[in-house]
Coordinates of C-alpha atoms and ligand atoms in Angstrom, one line a residue:
M6 CA 0.1 -0.1 0.1
Y7 CA 1.2 3.6 -0.7
K8 CA 0.7 6.5 1.6
K9 CA -2.4 7.5 0.4
E10 CA -5.6 5.7 -0.7
I11 CA -6.9 7.8 -3.9
C12 CA -10.2 8.5 -4.9
H13 CA -10.5 10.2 -8.3
F14 CA -13.5 11.7 -9.9
V15 CA -14.7 12.7 -13.0
I16 CA -17.6 14.3 -14.7
F17 CA -18.0 13.1 -18.2
F18 CA -19.9 13.5 -21.2
F19 CA -19.8 10.5 -23.5
N20 CA -20.6 7.0 -23.5
I21 CA -21.4 6.0 -20.0
V22 CA -20.9 2.4 -20.2
S23 CA -21.4 1.5 -16.4
L24 CA -23.3 3.3 -13.8
R25 CA -24.0 1.5 -10.5
L26 CA -24.9 3.2 -7.3
T27 CA -23.4 0.6 -4.5
A28 CA -23.4 3.1 -1.8
K29 CA -24.9 6.5 -1.0
W30 CA -22.2 8.4 -2.6
Q31 CA -20.6 5.9 -4.6
A32 CA -20.8 6.0 -8.5
L33 CA -18.5 4.4 -10.9
Y34 CA -18.4 5.9 -14.3
L35 CA -16.6 4.2 -17.3
T36 CA -16.0 5.8 -20.6
R37 CA -15.1 3.9 -23.7
N38 CA -13.8 6.7 -25.9
D39 CA -12.0 9.4 -23.6
P40 CA -8.4 9.3 -23.9
Y41 CA -7.5 8.3 -20.2
R42 CA -9.8 5.1 -19.6
Y43 CA -9.3 5.2 -15.9
T44 CA -12.1 4.1 -13.3
R45 CA -14.1 7.1 -12.4
T46 CA -15.5 6.7 -8.8
I47 CA -17.1 9.1 -6.4
N48 CA -16.6 7.5 -3.3
F49 CA -16.9 9.9 -0.4
M50 CA -18.3 7.4 2.4
E51 CA -16.7 3.8 2.6
E52 CA -14.3 2.0 0.3
K53 CA -16.3 -0.6 -1.6
V54 CA -15.5 -3.2 -4.2
I55 CA -16.1 -1.4 -7.5
D56 CA -17.9 -3.2 -10.2
E57 CA -15.6 -2.2 -13.3
K58 CA -17.0 -3.0 -16.8
R59 CA -14.3 -1.4 -18.9
Q60 CA -11.4 -1.2 -17.0
G61 CA -9.9 -4.8 -16.8
E62 CA -12.3 -5.9 -19.5
S63 CA -11.2 -9.2 -21.0
L64 CA -10.4 -8.2 -24.5
V65 CA -11.2 -10.5 -27.5
L66 CA -11.0 -10.1 -31.1
E67 CA -13.7 -7.6 -32.4
Q68 CA -14.4 -9.5 -35.4
K69 CA -14.8 -13.3 -34.9
L70 CA -13.4 -13.5 -38.2
E71 CA -9.8 -12.3 -37.2
Q72 CA -9.4 -15.2 -35.0
K73 CA -6.3 -17.1 -37.0
N74 CA -7.4 -20.6 -38.1
G75 CA -5.3 -23.1 -36.7
N76 CA -4.3 -21.5 -33.4
Q77 CA -4.8 -23.8 -30.7
R78 CA -3.8 -21.7 -27.6
K79 CA -5.7 -19.4 -25.8
L80 CA -5.0 -15.9 -24.7
F81 CA -6.8 -14.0 -22.1
I82 CA -5.8 -10.2 -21.9
E83 CA -7.1 -7.6 -19.6
S84 CA -6.2 -3.8 -19.7
Y85 CA -6.1 -1.1 -17.1
G86 CA -5.3 2.6 -17.4
C87 CA -5.2 4.7 -20.5
Q88 CA -6.0 4.4 -24.0
M89 CA -2.6 3.8 -24.7
N90 CA -2.6 0.5 -22.9
F91 CA -5.7 -0.7 -24.8
S92 CA -4.1 0.2 -27.8
D93 CA -1.0 -1.7 -26.8
S94 CA -2.9 -4.7 -25.9
E95 CA -4.0 -4.8 -29.5
I96 CA -0.4 -5.0 -30.7
V97 CA 0.3 -7.6 -28.2
A98 CA -2.5 -9.9 -29.4
S99 CA -1.5 -9.1 -32.9
I100 CA 2.1 -10.6 -32.1
L101 CA 0.8 -13.6 -30.2
A102 CA -1.8 -14.5 -33.1
E103 CA 1.5 -15.3 -34.7
Q104 CA 2.6 -17.4 -32.0
G105 CA -0.5 -19.6 -32.0
Y106 CA -2.8 -17.8 -29.6
N107 CA -6.4 -16.6 -30.2
T108 CA -8.2 -14.3 -27.6
T109 CA -10.8 -15.7 -25.1
E110 CA -13.2 -14.2 -22.5
N111 CA -12.7 -17.1 -20.3
L112 CA -10.1 -16.9 -17.8
E113 CA -10.5 -20.7 -16.6
E114 CA -9.5 -21.9 -20.3
A115 CA -6.7 -19.8 -20.9
D116 CA -3.2 -20.9 -21.4
L117 CA -1.4 -17.7 -21.0
V118 CA -2.8 -14.6 -19.0
L119 CA -1.6 -11.2 -19.5
I120 CA -2.6 -8.1 -17.5
N121 CA -1.6 -4.8 -19.2
T122 CA -1.0 -2.5 -16.2
C123 CA -1.2 1.1 -15.1
S124 CA 0.8 3.2 -12.6
I125 CA -0.5 6.6 -13.1
R126 CA -2.4 6.6 -9.7
D127 CA -2.1 4.3 -6.5
K128 CA -5.3 2.9 -7.2
A129 CA -4.9 1.7 -10.5
E130 CA -2.1 -0.3 -9.0
Q131 CA -4.0 -1.7 -6.0
T132 CA -6.5 -3.0 -8.9
V133 CA -4.0 -5.0 -10.7
R134 CA -2.6 -6.4 -7.3
K135 CA -6.3 -7.8 -6.6
R136 CA -6.7 -9.3 -10.2
L137 CA -3.2 -11.1 -9.7
E138 CA -4.7 -12.6 -6.3
K139 CA -7.7 -13.7 -8.6
Y140 CA -5.2 -15.5 -11.3
N141 CA -3.6 -17.2 -8.3
A142 CA -6.4 -18.8 -7.3
V143 CA -7.2 -19.8 -11.1
K144 CA -3.7 -21.2 -11.4
K145 CA -4.3 -23.6 -8.7
I146 CA -7.0 -25.2 -10.5
N147 CA -5.1 -24.8 -14.0
P148 CA -1.4 -25.1 -12.9
K149 CA -0.4 -24.9 -16.6
M150 CA -1.6 -21.3 -17.0
K151 CA 1.0 -18.8 -17.4
V152 CA 0.5 -15.3 -16.3
G153 CA 2.6 -12.2 -17.6
V154 CA 2.5 -8.6 -16.4
L155 CA 2.6 -6.0 -19.0
G156 CA 2.8 -2.2 -19.2
C157 CA 3.6 0.6 -17.0
M158 CA 3.8 -1.5 -13.5
A159 CA 6.5 -3.8 -15.2
E160 CA 9.5 -1.7 -14.9
R161 CA 9.0 -0.3 -11.3
L162 CA 7.7 -3.8 -9.7
K163 CA 9.5 -6.4 -11.8
R164 CA 11.3 -7.7 -8.8
K165 CA 8.4 -7.7 -6.6
F166 CA 6.2 -9.6 -9.2
L167 CA 8.7 -12.4 -9.6
E168 CA 10.0 -12.7 -6.3
E169 CA 6.9 -12.0 -4.0
E170 CA 4.2 -12.5 -6.2
K171 CA 5.4 -16.1 -7.4
I172 CA 2.5 -16.4 -9.8
V173 CA 4.0 -14.2 -12.2
D174 CA 5.6 -16.0 -14.8
M175 CA 6.7 -13.0 -17.0
V176 CA 7.0 -9.2 -16.9
V177 CA 7.3 -7.4 -20.2
G178 CA 7.6 -3.4 -20.2
P179 CA 5.7 -1.2 -22.8
D180 CA 8.7 -1.4 -25.4
A181 CA 9.3 -5.1 -25.1
Y182 CA 6.2 -6.5 -26.6
K183 CA 8.3 -7.8 -30.0
D184 CA 10.5 -10.0 -27.8
L185 CA 7.1 -11.7 -26.4
P186 CA 7.9 -14.7 -28.5
N187 CA 11.4 -15.3 -27.0
L188 CA 10.1 -14.4 -23.7
L189 CA 7.6 -17.2 -24.2
K190 CA 10.0 -19.7 -25.0
E191 CA 11.7 -19.0 -21.8
V192 CA 8.6 -19.6 -19.8
E193 CA 7.9 -22.8 -21.5
E194 CA 11.3 -24.0 -20.5
G195 CA 10.6 -23.2 -17.0
R196 CA 12.4 -19.9 -16.4
D197 CA 11.3 -16.7 -15.3
A198 CA 11.1 -14.0 -18.2
V199 CA 11.8 -10.3 -17.7
N200 CA 12.2 -7.4 -20.5
V201 CA 11.8 -4.0 -19.3
I202 CA 14.1 -2.2 -21.4
L203 CA 13.0 1.2 -22.5
S204 CA 13.7 1.8 -26.3
K205 CA 14.9 4.8 -28.5
D206 CA 12.9 3.9 -31.4
E207 CA 10.1 1.4 -30.8
T208 CA 7.0 2.5 -32.2
Y209 CA 5.4 -0.8 -33.3
G210 CA 4.9 1.1 -36.6
D211 CA 5.6 -2.2 -38.4
I212 CA 2.9 -4.4 -36.4
S213 CA -0.4 -4.2 -37.9
P214 CA -2.9 -4.3 -34.7
V215 CA -5.6 -6.5 -34.4
R216 CA -8.7 -4.8 -32.7
L217 CA -10.1 -5.8 -29.5
G218 CA -13.4 -5.3 -27.8
G219 CA -15.0 -2.4 -29.8
H220 CA -18.0 -2.3 -32.3
G221 CA -16.1 -1.9 -35.6
V222 CA -16.4 1.7 -35.8
T223 CA -14.1 3.6 -33.9
A224 CA -10.3 2.9 -33.4
F225 CA -7.3 4.1 -31.9
V226 CA -4.1 4.7 -33.9
S227 CA -1.0 5.4 -32.0
I228 CA 1.5 7.8 -33.3
T229 CA 3.8 8.7 -30.4
R230 CA 5.2 6.9 -27.4
G231 CA 6.8 8.0 -24.2
C232 CA 7.0 11.6 -22.9
D233 CA 9.6 13.9 -22.4
N234 CA 7.5 16.7 -20.4
M235 CA 8.5 15.6 -16.9
C236 CA 5.5 17.0 -15.1
T237 CA 6.6 16.6 -11.6
F238 CA 3.7 14.3 -10.6
C239 CA 3.7 12.0 -13.5
V240 CA 5.4 8.5 -13.6
V241 CA 4.9 8.3 -17.2
P242 CA 8.1 9.6 -18.6
F243 CA 9.7 6.8 -16.3
T244 CA 7.5 3.9 -17.2
R245 CA 7.1 4.3 -20.9
G246 CA 10.4 6.4 -21.7
R247 CA 11.5 9.2 -23.9
E248 CA 9.2 10.6 -26.6
R249 CA 9.6 9.1 -30.2
S250 CA 7.3 9.4 -33.0
R251 CA 6.1 6.8 -35.5
D252 CA 6.8 6.9 -39.2
P253 CA 3.7 8.9 -40.9
K254 CA 3.8 6.3 -43.8
S255 CA 2.8 3.5 -41.3
I256 CA 0.3 5.6 -39.7
I257 CA -1.3 6.5 -43.2
N258 CA -1.2 2.6 -43.8
E259 CA -2.9 1.6 -40.8
V260 CA -5.7 4.1 -41.5
N261 CA -6.1 3.1 -45.0
D262 CA -6.6 -0.2 -43.7
L263 CA -9.1 0.7 -41.0
V264 CA -11.3 2.3 -43.7
E265 CA -11.1 -0.9 -45.8
K266 CA -12.4 -2.9 -42.6
G267 CA -15.2 -0.5 -42.3
Y268 CA -14.2 1.9 -39.5
K269 CA -15.5 5.4 -39.5
E270 CA -13.5 7.2 -36.9
I271 CA -9.7 7.1 -35.7
T272 CA -8.2 8.7 -32.8
L273 CA -4.3 9.5 -33.2
L274 CA -2.9 8.5 -29.9
G275 CA -0.1 9.6 -28.0
Q276 CA 0.9 11.1 -24.5
N277 CA 1.5 14.5 -26.3
V278 CA 0.4 14.3 -29.8
D279 CA 1.2 17.9 -30.8
S280 CA 4.8 17.3 -30.0
Y281 CA 4.5 14.5 -32.9
L282 CA 7.8 14.9 -35.0
W283 CA 9.1 12.4 -37.5
Y284 CA 12.6 13.2 -39.1
G285 CA 13.4 9.7 -40.1
G286 CA 13.1 8.0 -36.6
G287 CA 14.8 8.4 -33.2
L288 CA 14.1 10.4 -29.9
K289 CA 12.3 13.8 -30.1
K290 CA 15.4 15.4 -28.0
D291 CA 17.9 14.0 -30.5
Y292 CA 16.3 16.1 -33.3
K293 CA 18.6 19.1 -32.5
N294 CA 21.5 16.6 -34.1
A295 CA 19.5 15.4 -36.9
S296 CA 21.0 16.2 -40.6
E297 CA 19.9 19.3 -42.5
I298 CA 17.9 17.1 -45.0
Q299 CA 16.3 15.3 -42.1
K300 CA 15.1 18.7 -40.7
A301 CA 13.9 19.7 -44.0
T302 CA 11.8 16.5 -44.5
A303 CA 10.5 16.2 -41.2
T304 CA 6.8 16.0 -40.3
N305 CA 5.1 17.8 -37.6
F306 CA 1.8 17.1 -35.9
A307 CA -0.4 19.7 -38.1
Q308 CA 1.3 18.2 -41.2
L309 CA 0.3 14.7 -40.0
L310 CA -3.5 15.7 -39.4
E311 CA -3.5 17.2 -43.0
M312 CA -2.2 14.1 -44.5
T313 CA -4.4 11.9 -42.8
A314 CA -7.4 14.1 -43.1
E315 CA -6.7 14.2 -47.1
A316 CA -6.0 10.5 -47.3
Q317 CA -9.5 9.7 -45.9
P318 CA -11.8 12.5 -46.4
G319 CA -14.8 10.2 -45.1
M320 CA -13.0 9.4 -41.8
R321 CA -13.6 11.3 -38.7
I322 CA -10.2 12.2 -37.2
R323 CA -9.8 13.0 -33.3
F324 CA -6.5 13.1 -31.4
S325 CA -5.5 12.9 -27.9
T326 CA -3.8 14.2 -25.7
S327 CA -2.8 17.8 -26.6
N328 CA -0.4 19.7 -24.1
P329 CA -1.0 23.6 -23.9
Q330 CA 2.6 24.4 -24.5
D331 CA 2.8 22.2 -27.6
M332 CA -0.4 22.9 -29.2
T333 CA 0.7 25.3 -32.1
E334 CA -1.5 27.5 -34.2
D335 CA -0.8 25.5 -37.3
V336 CA -2.7 22.6 -35.7
L337 CA -5.8 24.9 -34.9
H338 CA -5.7 26.1 -38.8
S339 CA -5.6 22.3 -39.9
M340 CA -8.6 21.5 -37.9
A341 CA -10.5 24.7 -39.1
K342 CA -9.4 23.7 -42.8
Y343 CA -10.6 19.9 -42.8
D344 CA -14.4 19.1 -41.9
N345 CA -13.4 15.7 -41.1
I346 CA -11.2 16.6 -38.2
C347 CA -13.6 16.7 -35.1
N348 CA -13.9 20.4 -33.7
Y349 CA -12.9 18.9 -30.2
I350 CA -9.5 19.0 -28.0
H351 CA -8.6 17.5 -24.8
L352 CA -6.3 19.9 -23.3
P353 CA -5.6 19.2 -19.6
A354 CA -4.9 22.3 -17.4
Q355 CA -3.8 20.6 -14.3
S356 CA -4.2 23.3 -12.3
G357 CA -5.3 27.3 -12.4
S358 CA -2.4 28.6 -10.6
T359 CA 0.6 29.8 -12.0
R360 CA 2.5 29.0 -8.9
I361 CA 1.4 25.4 -8.8
L362 CA 1.6 24.8 -12.7
K363 CA 5.4 25.8 -11.9
E364 CA 5.8 23.2 -9.2
M365 CA 4.3 20.8 -11.6
N366 CA 6.8 21.6 -14.1
R367 CA 4.1 22.4 -16.8
Q368 CA 5.5 24.7 -19.2
Y369 CA 2.7 27.4 -19.2
T370 CA 1.3 30.1 -17.0
R371 CA -2.3 30.5 -16.2
E372 CA -2.2 33.5 -18.6
E373 CA -0.7 31.4 -21.5
Y374 CA -3.4 28.9 -21.2
F375 CA -5.9 31.5 -21.3
E376 CA -4.3 33.2 -24.4
L377 CA -4.7 29.4 -26.0
I378 CA -8.2 29.1 -24.9
D379 CA -8.8 32.5 -26.8
R380 CA -7.0 31.3 -30.0
V381 CA -8.8 28.2 -30.2
R382 CA -12.1 30.3 -30.0
K383 CA -11.2 32.5 -32.5
I384 CA -9.8 30.0 -35.1
I385 CA -12.5 27.5 -34.1
P386 CA -15.5 29.2 -32.6
D387 CA -17.6 25.9 -31.8
C388 CA -14.6 23.9 -30.6
A389 CA -15.4 21.7 -27.5
I390 CA -12.7 21.7 -25.0
S391 CA -12.3 19.2 -22.0
Q392 CA -9.8 19.1 -19.2
D393 CA -7.7 17.1 -16.8
I394 CA -7.3 18.7 -13.4
I395 CA -5.6 17.4 -10.2
T396 CA -6.7 19.0 -6.8
G397 CA -4.3 18.7 -3.6
F398 CA -1.0 18.9 -5.4
S399 CA 1.9 19.8 -2.9
T400 CA 1.8 22.9 -1.5
E401 CA -1.7 23.9 -3.0
T402 CA -3.5 26.6 -1.0
E403 CA -7.0 27.8 -1.1
A404 CA -6.0 30.5 -3.0
D405 CA -4.3 28.2 -5.7
H406 CA -7.9 26.2 -5.4
L407 CA -9.8 29.3 -6.3
D408 CA -7.3 29.9 -9.3
T409 CA -8.4 26.7 -10.6
L410 CA -12.3 27.4 -10.0
S411 CA -12.1 30.6 -12.1
L412 CA -9.9 29.1 -14.7
M413 CA -12.8 26.7 -15.3
N414 CA -15.3 29.5 -15.2
Y415 CA -13.4 31.1 -17.9
V416 CA -13.2 28.1 -20.1
K417 CA -16.4 26.6 -19.2
Y418 CA -15.1 23.0 -20.3
D419 CA -17.4 20.7 -22.1
F420 CA -16.3 17.9 -19.7
G421 CA -13.4 16.7 -17.7
F422 CA -11.3 14.4 -15.8
M423 CA -10.5 15.3 -12.4
F424 CA -8.2 13.4 -9.9
M425 CA -6.9 13.8 -6.5
Y426 CA -3.1 14.4 -6.3
S427 CA -1.6 10.7 -5.8
E428 CA 2.4 10.8 -5.2
R429 CA 3.8 8.4 -7.4
P430 CA 7.1 6.7 -6.2
G431 CA 10.2 8.1 -7.8
T432 CA 8.9 11.2 -9.6
P433 CA 10.2 14.3 -9.2
A434 CA 7.3 15.5 -6.9
A435 CA 7.9 12.7 -4.7
R436 CA 11.4 13.2 -4.2
K437 CA 11.5 17.0 -3.9
L438 CA 8.0 18.0 -2.4
D439 CA 6.0 17.2 0.6
D440 CA 2.8 15.6 -0.1
D441 CA 1.1 18.1 2.2
V442 CA -2.4 18.6 1.5
P443 CA -4.4 16.5 4.1
A444 CA -6.8 13.8 2.2
E445 CA -10.0 15.5 3.3
I446 CA -8.9 19.0 1.8
K447 CA -8.2 17.1 -1.5
K448 CA -11.4 15.6 -1.6
R449 CA -13.2 18.9 -0.7
R450 CA -11.7 20.6 -3.4
L451 CA -12.5 17.8 -5.9
I452 CA -16.0 17.8 -5.0
E453 CA -16.0 21.5 -5.7
I454 CA -14.4 21.0 -9.3
V455 CA -16.5 18.3 -9.9
D456 CA -19.6 20.1 -9.1
L457 CA -18.5 23.4 -11.2
Q458 CA -17.7 21.2 -13.9
R459 CA -21.0 19.5 -13.9
V460 CA -22.6 23.0 -14.2
H461 CA -20.5 23.8 -17.0
S462 CA -21.4 20.4 -18.7
A463 CA -24.8 21.2 -18.5
Y464 CA -24.7 24.6 -20.0
R465 CA -22.5 23.2 -23.0
T466 CA -25.3 20.3 -23.9
Q467 CA -28.2 23.2 -23.6
Q468 CA -26.1 24.8 -26.4
F469 CA -27.0 22.0 -28.7
V470 CA -30.6 21.6 -28.1
G471 CA -32.6 22.7 -31.2
K472 CA -29.6 22.1 -33.5
T473 CA -29.2 19.3 -36.1
L474 CA -26.0 17.6 -35.7
E475 CA -24.4 14.6 -37.2
V476 CA -24.0 11.6 -35.2
L477 CA -21.9 8.6 -36.0
I478 CA -23.7 5.6 -34.5
E479 CA -21.4 3.4 -32.4
K480 CA -23.9 0.8 -30.6
E481 CA -26.9 0.2 -28.8
S482 CA -28.0 2.7 -26.3
H483 CA -27.3 0.9 -22.7
K484 CA -30.7 2.5 -21.4
S485 CA -32.8 1.1 -24.2
N486 CA -32.5 -1.4 -27.1
E487 CA -35.0 0.6 -29.5
Q488 CA -32.2 3.5 -29.3
W489 CA -28.9 4.0 -30.9
S490 CA -25.9 5.5 -29.2
G491 CA -23.3 7.5 -31.1
R492 CA -21.2 10.7 -30.9
T493 CA -21.3 14.2 -32.5
Q494 CA -17.9 15.6 -33.4
H495 CA -17.7 17.6 -30.4
N496 CA -17.6 14.2 -28.6
T497 CA -20.9 14.4 -26.9
V498 CA -23.1 11.4 -26.7
A499 CA -26.3 11.5 -28.7
V500 CA -29.3 9.0 -28.2
F501 CA -32.2 8.4 -30.4
N502 CA -34.4 5.9 -31.8
K503 CA -33.1 3.6 -34.1
E504 CA -35.7 3.5 -37.0
H505 CA -33.9 2.0 -40.1
F506 CA -30.3 3.2 -39.5
K507 CA -27.6 0.8 -38.1
V508 CA -24.1 0.9 -36.4
G509 CA -21.4 2.7 -38.3
D510 CA -24.1 5.2 -40.1
F511 CA -23.4 8.8 -40.2
V512 CA -26.9 10.4 -39.3
M513 CA -28.1 13.9 -39.1
V514 CA -30.1 14.2 -35.5
K515 CA -32.2 16.9 -34.5
I516 CA -31.4 17.4 -30.7
E517 CA -34.5 17.9 -28.8
D518 CA -33.6 17.3 -25.2
C519 CA -30.1 17.1 -23.0
T520 CA -28.9 15.8 -19.7
S521 CA -25.6 17.3 -18.4
A522 CA -23.9 14.1 -20.0
S523 CA -25.7 13.5 -23.2
L524 CA -27.9 14.7 -26.1
I525 CA -31.6 13.1 -27.0
G526 CA -32.6 13.4 -30.5
E527 CA -34.4 12.5 -33.5
A528 CA -32.7 10.9 -36.6
I529 CA -33.9 13.0 -39.6
D530 CA -31.6 11.6 -42.4
Y531 CA -28.3 10.0 -43.3
S532 CA -25.7 12.6 -43.2
E533 CA -23.8 13.7 -46.8
N534 CA -21.0 11.9 -45.1
N535 CA -22.2 8.4 -45.6
Ligands
5AD23 N1 -2.1 12.0 -9.2 C1 -3.1 12.1 -9.6 N2 -3.3 12.4 -11.0 C2 -2.4 12.2 -12.0 N3 -2.6 12.5 -13.3 C3 -1.1 11.8 -13.8 N4 -0.2 11.7 -12.9 C4 -1.1 11.8 -11.5 C5 -1.1 11.6 -10.3 N5 0.4 11.5 -9.6 C6 -3.5 12.8 -14.0 C7 -3.2 13.9 -14.8 C8 -3.1 13.5 -16.4 C9 -4.1 12.4 -16.4 C10 -3.9 11.2 -17.2 O1 -3.8 11.7 -15.0 O2 -4.5 14.7 -14.9 O3 -3.3 14.5 -17.2
SF4_24 FE1 2.6 12.8 -17.8 FE2 2.9 15.4 -18.4 FE3 3.7 13.5 -19.8 FE4 1.1 13.8 -19.5 S1 2.6 15.4 -20.5 S2 2.4 12.0 -19.7 S3 1.1 14.4 -17.4 S4 4.7 13.8 -17.8

């Protein structure tokens, strides 16, 4: 157990997959398409076991047809944490399909169980530990079953997993998935297998990922790996290494392939997509040493966006996550220029106080954040914006907290992801700063920002009532089997009667009503995009 039991909160706006009240104040919200697919809990009263639908979902191949004929062995793979992890699990399943494994939803019949882990907050790590206990019980019935830990917890806890949690046979870091065939051989020969080496150039650009657990409509395409930002609270630069970008050709090939398979929307994915820079391979930080020709032919994020938008004009394009200091005006102009690039930006603020932003090593001030918001509103007047905010970071005072509330009032975000600060071992903040805001104060501030976000979310959805918007149908509404659920370009969920439409259709929907989280409307006709 780490020092603090954390509790993180969210107001969100789209695809509520699971909502179950298990105690007076407890709710779990999970979203499928948000950039950071963390468990969302509101839990003021007591610690409860939380029913998670999406976090830790066993991921199986989206189209049964993708199951490779002749594959005899069964892979059970579970993912936790951010969308990057879910995307990585697709790469892993693709590599293992070549090794004779097809996915299964049934833990008991698995030959190999993999858990793709997240370290970003203590809570995520605790969940994984509980799952390992469950695997342990199953392994007693099926001793031949092998268990591997993948992802962000691998590097930090490799020794602990292999030595203390004896059920783990294999520990594989985020840059070592191509080594899985060798590691599996080691395991089959009775040895523990570990590879947590972080790479300078691994982007998995040459692996064509299979798609796991979706509806065949939306997909994630990873474009960068790692992060160089070194926000003091964040463990990502340590678990996922330095930032590198993927060859634009392989990105476009993957997008073209998705179109052929019938996908209608992609999200370009990375810890910091606006910092994307392809100059022939290698770390972003080494760009300064690149040759003149490499620099002259380099591709930046705005260019990549335009290439993607032009390659597939019928495909909706999103991207996540944007860091304020890297979001250039070029990107905004590209968004404004192409109709198929969605007018939506996930733009984490983390705090509204310049002093706290400095302590966090975020590379912008409150004023610069406002200037960026003004620029977005000027260039793309109807752009939806969402946030990540952390409450109770080291040294945060009441005045800093009020600055965060006033920043929110300025932006009026469409939705957001809000968390209590969870100190992570080994981060600059853990080494240099005291985690000195008491848990009750963190919680109270969190409640205040969540409440304010709720007001802003309701304000934003209300603006859409009376308008006719294009909605991409993703699936049946979880509330009624007579309704479809889809999203507008602003990433807002809309539900409406099914009529003759089907999953994957772009439909014009007249919005008649709303909640603070979704729009309710009536389908008018197909959109021109169909
Ligand atoms: N504690 C709480 N929240 C964190 N995040 C990242 N690290 C921490 C931490 N140590 C949040 C940030 C980030 C989002 C993905 O998770 O808001 O943008
Ligand atoms: Fe972590 Fe900051 Fe990088 Fe995001 S930008 S992954 S918060 S270090």
